[in-house]
Amino acid sequence: MLRYAMSRLISLTLSLAAASVVIFAMIEVIPGDPAAFMLGLNAAPEAVEALRAELGLTGSVWERYIDWTGGTLSGDFGQSYTYRIPVAELVAQRLWVSLPLALFALTLSTAIALPVGLWAASRRGRPADIGVMGATQLGIAVPNFWFAMLLVLVFAVHFRWFSAGGFPGWGAGILPCLKALTLPAIALALPQAAILARVMRSAVIETLGQDYIRSARAKGLSRGQAIRRHAFRNALIPVLTIMGLQFSFLLAGAIIIENVFFLPGLGRLIFQAITQRDLIVVESVVMLLVFAVILVTFLVDLAYALVDPRLRRR
């Protein structure tokens, strides 16, 4: 297990290094001056030069890359041009909204999708299975911002059970914050639950066709017992893959939902940074999100090995 974990860690570290080169090149090496771009076409040359020095754009490409990676590894992402505070502090503030929201949405989507997928697989071809497939297809097809607006109209405007937007801050207490995140989490979770339920159903149906399941049935297990005792665990590998991708999407892809609900999260920060040409914030947030994706991939690989012991011997 340790050898398998080390090999995956080395592979993912190389992936992270390659990603840092690509992000640095896309932001700072491509034709054009980031400082002039950030200040606009009518900026004075002296102001552009001052900003270039402030952003560390005056050295060679390799010196700038080494400075940037060294600062990133030590947690120093530089200073936001727009907010005039360290980027690390800015990202940390927004992460305390986006991370709980992503975990909340992932928990909801998993809690909905796994039992629904198992239930549909155990009733393959029956009206219940057809109904679940139709509902999940609808869940995938409808955009999550439409779900978000529908939830606001029903639960915030009509019933007044939740607020239509905003975030009180964790200083106000856990319950008010979870209440503020509930509608955004549901809007994010429903499309992801639809995808995960279909994957779970397909994986269980494929597993039910294996010889060891037939052997288990021949020994007297019912279809439901065979699913619970044998098919569920072996169907988890493709489900874990989708869950890992979904967490990365939920953390990075909540830009529209955070704007619909006026949540001060990472998605809204990167949207504002792009519109305000605050490229150092864009660069730092993208690098952080890449790191999050690679970390989740590493954890999913470890989960593979726990679910399927054959992977540990490779």
Short mmCIF file of C-alpha atoms in Angstrom, two decimals:
data_model
loop_
_atom_site.label_atom_id
_atom_site.label_comp_id
_atom_site.label_asym_id
_atom_site.label_seq_id
_atom_site.Cartn_x
_atom_site.Cartn_y
_atom_site.Cartn_z
CA MET A 1 0.00 0.00 0.00
CA LEU A 2 2.86 2.40 0.89
CA ARG A 3 4.62 1.69 -2.43
CA TYR A 4 1.40 2.31 -4.33
CA ALA A 5 0.79 5.58 -2.45
CA MET A 6 4.37 6.78 -3.10
CA SER A 7 4.15 6.03 -6.83
CA ARG A 8 0.87 7.96 -7.09
CA LEU A 9 2.33 10.83 -5.04
CA ILE A 10 5.36 11.13 -7.36
CA SER A 11 3.13 11.06 -10.43
CA LEU A 12 0.82 13.73 -9.06
CA THR A 13 3.75 15.92 -7.97
CA LEU A 14 5.06 15.87 -11.54
CA SER A 15 1.56 16.77 -12.76
CA LEU A 16 1.48 19.72 -10.36
CA ALA A 17 4.90 20.94 -11.58
CA ALA A 18 3.75 20.70 -15.21
CA ALA A 19 0.54 22.57 -14.38
CA SER A 20 2.54 25.36 -12.71
CA VAL A 21 4.59 25.82 -15.90
CA VAL A 22 1.45 26.00 -18.06
CA ILE A 23 -0.35 28.47 -15.74
CA PHE A 24 2.75 30.68 -15.48
CA ALA A 25 3.23 30.65 -19.24
CA MET A 26 -0.42 31.44 -19.99
CA ILE A 27 -0.53 34.39 -17.59
CA GLU A 28 2.94 35.94 -17.81
CA VAL A 29 4.88 34.74 -20.86
CA ILE A 30 2.33 34.98 -23.66
CA PRO A 31 2.64 38.14 -25.84
CA GLY A 32 1.41 41.28 -24.10
CA ASP A 33 2.24 43.12 -20.89
CA PRO A 34 0.11 42.04 -17.89
CA ALA A 35 0.78 45.37 -16.12
CA ALA A 36 -0.36 47.40 -19.13
CA PHE A 37 -3.35 45.10 -19.52
CA MET A 38 -4.32 45.56 -15.87
CA LEU A 39 -4.00 49.37 -15.95
CA GLY A 40 -5.73 49.86 -19.28
CA LEU A 41 -4.77 51.42 -22.60
CA ASN A 42 -4.49 54.99 -21.28
CA ALA A 43 -2.12 54.25 -18.37
CA ALA A 44 1.05 56.33 -18.01
CA PRO A 45 4.30 54.47 -18.85
CA GLU A 46 5.67 55.30 -15.37
CA ALA A 47 2.64 53.68 -13.73
CA VAL A 48 3.02 50.61 -15.93
CA GLU A 49 6.72 50.29 -15.02
CA ALA A 50 5.91 50.71 -11.30
CA LEU A 51 3.28 47.98 -11.50
CA ARG A 52 5.66 45.72 -13.43
CA ALA A 53 8.19 46.09 -10.61
CA GLU A 54 5.47 45.49 -7.99
CA LEU A 55 4.31 42.33 -9.76
CA GLY A 56 7.89 41.05 -10.16
CA LEU A 57 7.82 41.22 -13.96
CA THR A 58 11.20 42.92 -14.39
CA GLY A 59 13.49 39.85 -14.28
CA SER A 60 14.06 37.06 -16.79
CA VAL A 61 11.39 34.43 -17.39
CA TRP A 62 13.20 31.76 -15.34
CA GLU A 63 13.89 34.16 -12.46
CA ARG A 64 10.23 35.14 -12.38
CA TYR A 65 9.09 31.51 -12.52
CA ILE A 66 11.42 30.49 -9.68
CA ASP A 67 10.30 33.50 -7.60
CA TRP A 68 6.64 32.69 -8.29
CA THR A 69 6.90 28.97 -7.48
CA GLY A 70 9.02 29.68 -4.40
CA GLY A 71 6.47 32.21 -3.13
CA THR A 72 3.59 29.85 -3.91
CA LEU A 73 5.22 26.96 -2.05
CA SER A 74 5.78 29.20 0.99
CA GLY A 75 2.19 30.52 0.86
CA ASP A 76 3.15 33.97 -0.47
CA PHE A 77 0.98 34.59 -3.55
CA GLY A 78 1.77 38.30 -3.75
CA GLN A 79 -0.58 41.24 -3.24
CA SER A 80 -3.87 41.82 -5.00
CA TYR A 81 -3.77 44.89 -7.21
CA THR A 82 -7.50 45.56 -6.71
CA TYR A 83 -7.99 44.75 -3.01
CA ARG A 84 -4.48 45.84 -1.89
CA ILE A 85 -4.17 42.93 0.54
CA PRO A 86 -2.14 39.69 0.31
CA VAL A 87 -3.71 37.25 -2.13
CA ALA A 88 -3.28 34.39 0.38
CA GLU A 89 -5.41 36.30 2.90
CA LEU A 90 -8.02 37.08 0.24
CA VAL A 91 -8.20 33.46 -0.95
CA ALA A 92 -8.40 32.15 2.63
CA GLN A 93 -11.39 34.41 3.33
CA ARG A 94 -13.23 33.18 0.22
CA LEU A 95 -12.23 29.53 0.75
CA TRP A 96 -14.17 29.47 4.03
CA VAL A 97 -17.32 29.93 1.96
CA SER A 98 -16.55 27.84 -1.15
CA LEU A 99 -15.11 24.79 0.63
CA PRO A 100 -18.08 24.23 3.01
CA LEU A 101 -20.44 24.87 0.08
CA ALA A 102 -18.66 22.25 -2.08
CA LEU A 103 -18.61 19.69 0.76
CA PHE A 104 -22.29 20.39 1.55
CA ALA A 105 -23.27 19.94 -2.12
CA LEU A 106 -21.14 16.80 -2.51
CA THR A 107 -22.67 15.27 0.63
CA LEU A 108 -26.18 16.00 -0.63
CA SER A 109 -25.51 14.64 -4.14
CA THR A 110 -23.93 11.45 -2.75
CA ALA A 111 -26.73 10.91 -0.22
CA ILE A 112 -29.29 11.21 -3.02
CA ALA A 113 -27.46 9.43 -5.84
CA LEU A 114 -26.15 6.21 -4.27
CA PRO A 115 -29.47 4.85 -2.93
CA VAL A 116 -31.33 6.03 -6.06
CA GLY A 117 -28.77 4.38 -8.36
CA LEU A 118 -28.87 1.13 -6.37
CA TRP A 119 -32.69 1.18 -6.31
CA ALA A 120 -32.90 1.75 -10.08
CA ALA A 121 -30.35 -1.02 -10.78
CA SER A 122 -32.28 -3.50 -8.63
CA ARG A 123 -35.42 -2.72 -10.71
CA ARG A 124 -33.81 -2.67 -14.13
CA GLY A 125 -36.36 -2.34 -16.95
CA ARG A 126 -39.28 -1.78 -14.59
CA PRO A 127 -41.38 1.43 -14.46
CA ALA A 128 -39.43 2.62 -11.40
CA ASP A 129 -36.12 2.30 -13.30
CA ILE A 130 -37.56 4.09 -16.34
CA GLY A 131 -38.88 6.87 -14.10
CA VAL A 132 -35.50 7.32 -12.40
CA MET A 133 -33.71 7.43 -15.76
CA GLY A 134 -36.14 10.09 -17.01
CA ALA A 135 -35.75 12.18 -13.85
CA THR A 136 -31.94 11.97 -13.94
CA GLN A 137 -31.90 12.90 -17.64
CA LEU A 138 -33.99 15.97 -16.78
CA GLY A 139 -31.63 16.78 -13.90
CA ILE A 140 -28.62 16.67 -16.20
CA ALA A 141 -30.26 18.69 -18.98
CA VAL A 142 -31.57 21.59 -16.87
CA PRO A 143 -28.88 24.20 -15.98
CA ASN A 144 -28.14 24.58 -12.28
CA PHE A 145 -28.71 28.35 -12.36
CA TRP A 146 -32.33 27.63 -13.38
CA PHE A 147 -32.63 25.31 -10.36
CA ALA A 148 -31.15 28.13 -8.27
CA MET A 149 -33.69 30.70 -9.43
CA LEU A 150 -36.55 28.21 -8.96
CA LEU A 151 -35.40 27.47 -5.40
CA VAL A 152 -35.24 31.19 -4.62
CA LEU A 153 -38.75 31.78 -5.97
CA VAL A 154 -40.26 28.85 -4.05
CA PHE A 155 -38.38 28.71 -0.74
CA ALA A 156 -37.19 32.31 -0.32
CA VAL A 157 -39.90 34.43 -2.00
CA HIS A 158 -43.06 32.28 -1.53
CA PHE A 159 -42.48 30.31 1.70
CA ARG A 160 -39.81 32.67 3.17
CA TRP A 161 -37.99 29.70 4.75
CA PHE A 162 -34.58 30.85 3.51
CA SER A 163 -33.00 34.15 2.51
CA ALA A 164 -32.67 34.87 -1.20
CA GLY A 165 -28.92 35.44 -0.94
CA GLY A 166 -26.00 36.69 1.12
CA PHE A 167 -23.78 35.05 3.72
CA PRO A 168 -23.76 36.15 7.39
CA GLY A 169 -20.18 35.02 8.09
CA TRP A 170 -19.08 32.17 10.38
CA GLY A 171 -19.00 34.58 13.31
CA ALA A 172 -22.81 34.62 13.24
CA GLY A 173 -22.93 30.90 14.11
CA ILE A 174 -23.00 27.58 12.29
CA LEU A 175 -26.78 27.28 11.86
CA PRO A 176 -27.32 30.67 10.15
CA CYS A 177 -24.38 29.91 7.81
CA LEU A 178 -25.63 26.42 6.95
CA LYS A 179 -29.09 27.91 6.34
CA ALA A 180 -27.57 30.45 3.94
CA LEU A 181 -25.68 27.68 2.10
CA THR A 182 -28.64 25.26 1.87
CA LEU A 183 -30.30 26.57 -1.31
CA PRO A 184 -26.97 27.06 -3.18
CA ALA A 185 -25.89 23.54 -2.14
CA ILE A 186 -29.15 22.03 -3.38
CA ALA A 187 -28.84 23.91 -6.69
CA LEU A 188 -25.31 22.55 -7.12
CA ALA A 189 -26.11 19.05 -5.86
CA LEU A 190 -29.16 18.13 -7.97
CA PRO A 191 -27.43 17.99 -11.41
CA GLN A 192 -24.42 16.21 -9.86
CA ALA A 193 -26.74 13.71 -8.12
CA ALA A 194 -28.40 12.95 -11.46
CA ILE A 195 -25.02 12.17 -13.06
CA LEU A 196 -23.83 10.10 -10.09
CA ALA A 197 -27.08 8.09 -9.91
CA ARG A 198 -26.78 7.09 -13.58
CA VAL A 199 -23.14 6.07 -13.08
CA MET A 200 -24.05 4.08 -9.96
CA ARG A 201 -26.91 2.32 -11.77
CA SER A 202 -24.73 1.39 -14.77
CA ALA A 203 -21.85 0.20 -12.57
CA VAL A 204 -24.13 -2.01 -10.45
CA ILE A 205 -25.84 -3.49 -13.51
CA GLU A 206 -22.45 -4.28 -15.06
CA THR A 207 -21.26 -5.86 -11.81
CA LEU A 208 -24.42 -7.99 -11.58
CA GLY A 209 -23.40 -9.68 -14.84
CA GLN A 210 -20.11 -10.96 -13.39
CA ASP A 211 -19.55 -14.66 -12.63
CA TYR A 212 -18.99 -14.17 -8.89
CA ILE A 213 -22.43 -12.56 -8.59
CA ARG A 214 -24.00 -15.56 -10.37
CA SER A 215 -22.15 -17.82 -7.94
CA ALA A 216 -23.47 -15.80 -5.00
CA ARG A 217 -27.02 -16.06 -6.36
CA ALA A 218 -26.55 -19.80 -6.90
CA LYS A 219 -25.62 -20.15 -3.23
CA GLY A 220 -29.01 -18.76 -2.28
CA LEU A 221 -28.53 -15.00 -2.00
CA SER A 222 -31.42 -12.87 -3.19
CA ARG A 223 -30.83 -10.15 -5.80
CA GLY A 224 -30.90 -7.47 -3.11
CA GLN A 225 -28.46 -9.37 -0.88
CA ALA A 226 -26.08 -9.91 -3.82
CA ILE A 227 -26.17 -6.16 -4.56
CA ARG A 228 -25.56 -5.13 -0.96
CA ARG A 229 -22.86 -7.70 -0.15
CA HIS A 230 -20.92 -7.90 -3.43
CA ALA A 231 -22.03 -5.57 -6.25
CA PHE A 232 -22.07 -2.30 -4.28
CA ARG A 233 -18.42 -2.33 -3.25
CA ASN A 234 -17.14 -3.33 -6.73
CA ALA A 235 -19.31 -0.69 -8.37
CA LEU A 236 -17.72 2.06 -6.26
CA ILE A 237 -14.58 2.53 -8.44
CA PRO A 238 -16.30 4.43 -11.30
CA VAL A 239 -18.47 6.21 -8.71
CA LEU A 240 -15.37 7.40 -6.80
CA THR A 241 -13.90 8.73 -10.06
CA ILE A 242 -17.01 10.79 -10.74
CA MET A 243 -17.15 12.00 -7.12
CA GLY A 244 -13.55 13.22 -7.33
CA LEU A 245 -14.29 15.12 -10.52
CA GLN A 246 -17.50 16.50 -9.05
CA PHE A 247 -15.75 17.89 -5.97
CA SER A 248 -13.27 19.73 -8.18
CA PHE A 249 -16.14 21.06 -10.28
CA LEU A 250 -18.12 22.12 -7.22
CA LEU A 251 -15.10 23.96 -5.76
CA ALA A 252 -14.11 25.71 -8.98
CA GLY A 253 -17.30 25.76 -11.00
CA ALA A 254 -19.69 27.46 -8.61
CA ILE A 255 -19.14 30.85 -10.24
CA ILE A 256 -22.73 31.24 -11.47
CA ILE A 257 -24.36 29.88 -8.29
CA GLU A 258 -22.22 32.10 -6.03
CA ASN A 259 -23.24 35.11 -8.11
CA VAL A 260 -26.93 34.13 -8.08
CA PHE A 261 -26.89 33.90 -4.25
CA PHE A 262 -24.34 36.73 -3.68
CA LEU A 263 -21.97 34.40 -1.86
CA PRO A 264 -18.43 35.75 -1.30
CA GLY A 265 -16.68 32.56 -2.43
CA LEU A 266 -13.80 31.62 -4.71
CA GLY A 267 -16.03 31.44 -7.79
CA ARG A 268 -17.21 35.00 -7.30
CA LEU A 269 -13.65 36.14 -6.48
CA ILE A 270 -12.20 34.76 -9.72
CA PHE A 271 -15.10 36.27 -11.71
CA GLN A 272 -14.46 39.69 -10.14
CA ALA A 273 -10.68 39.32 -10.60
CA ILE A 274 -11.12 38.62 -14.32
CA THR A 275 -13.42 41.61 -14.80
CA GLN A 276 -11.05 43.84 -12.79
CA ARG A 277 -7.95 42.50 -14.60
CA ASP A 278 -6.40 41.44 -11.28
CA LEU A 279 -4.24 38.80 -12.96
CA ILE A 280 -2.18 37.88 -9.89
CA VAL A 281 -5.40 36.81 -8.13
CA VAL A 282 -6.49 34.83 -11.21
CA GLU A 283 -3.08 33.12 -11.37
CA SER A 284 -3.12 32.23 -7.66
CA VAL A 285 -6.70 30.97 -7.57
CA VAL A 286 -6.19 28.83 -10.70
CA MET A 287 -3.03 27.33 -9.17
CA LEU A 288 -4.88 26.64 -5.92
CA LEU A 289 -7.72 24.95 -7.79
CA VAL A 290 -5.27 22.81 -9.77
CA PHE A 291 -3.67 21.76 -6.48
CA ALA A 292 -7.12 20.90 -5.08
CA VAL A 293 -7.93 18.78 -8.15
CA ILE A 294 -4.60 16.92 -7.90
CA LEU A 295 -5.03 16.39 -4.14
CA VAL A 296 -8.55 15.00 -4.64
CA THR A 297 -7.24 12.75 -7.43
CA PHE A 298 -4.58 11.40 -5.06
CA LEU A 299 -7.17 10.69 -2.38
CA VAL A 300 -9.43 8.99 -4.94
CA ASP A 301 -6.49 6.81 -6.04
CA LEU A 302 -5.96 5.77 -2.41
CA ALA A 303 -9.67 5.00 -2.14
CA TYR A 304 -9.34 2.77 -5.25
CA ALA A 305 -6.68 0.74 -3.48
CA LEU A 306 -8.87 0.36 -0.40
CA VAL A 307 -11.86 -0.78 -2.50
CA ASP A 308 -9.85 -3.04 -4.86
CA PRO A 309 -6.82 -4.70 -3.13
CA ARG A 310 -5.45 -5.87 -6.53
CA LEU A 311 -4.31 -2.28 -7.24
CA ARG A 312 -1.92 -2.36 -4.26
CA ARG A 313 0.13 -5.13 -5.89
CA ARG A 314 0.72 -3.24 -9.18
#
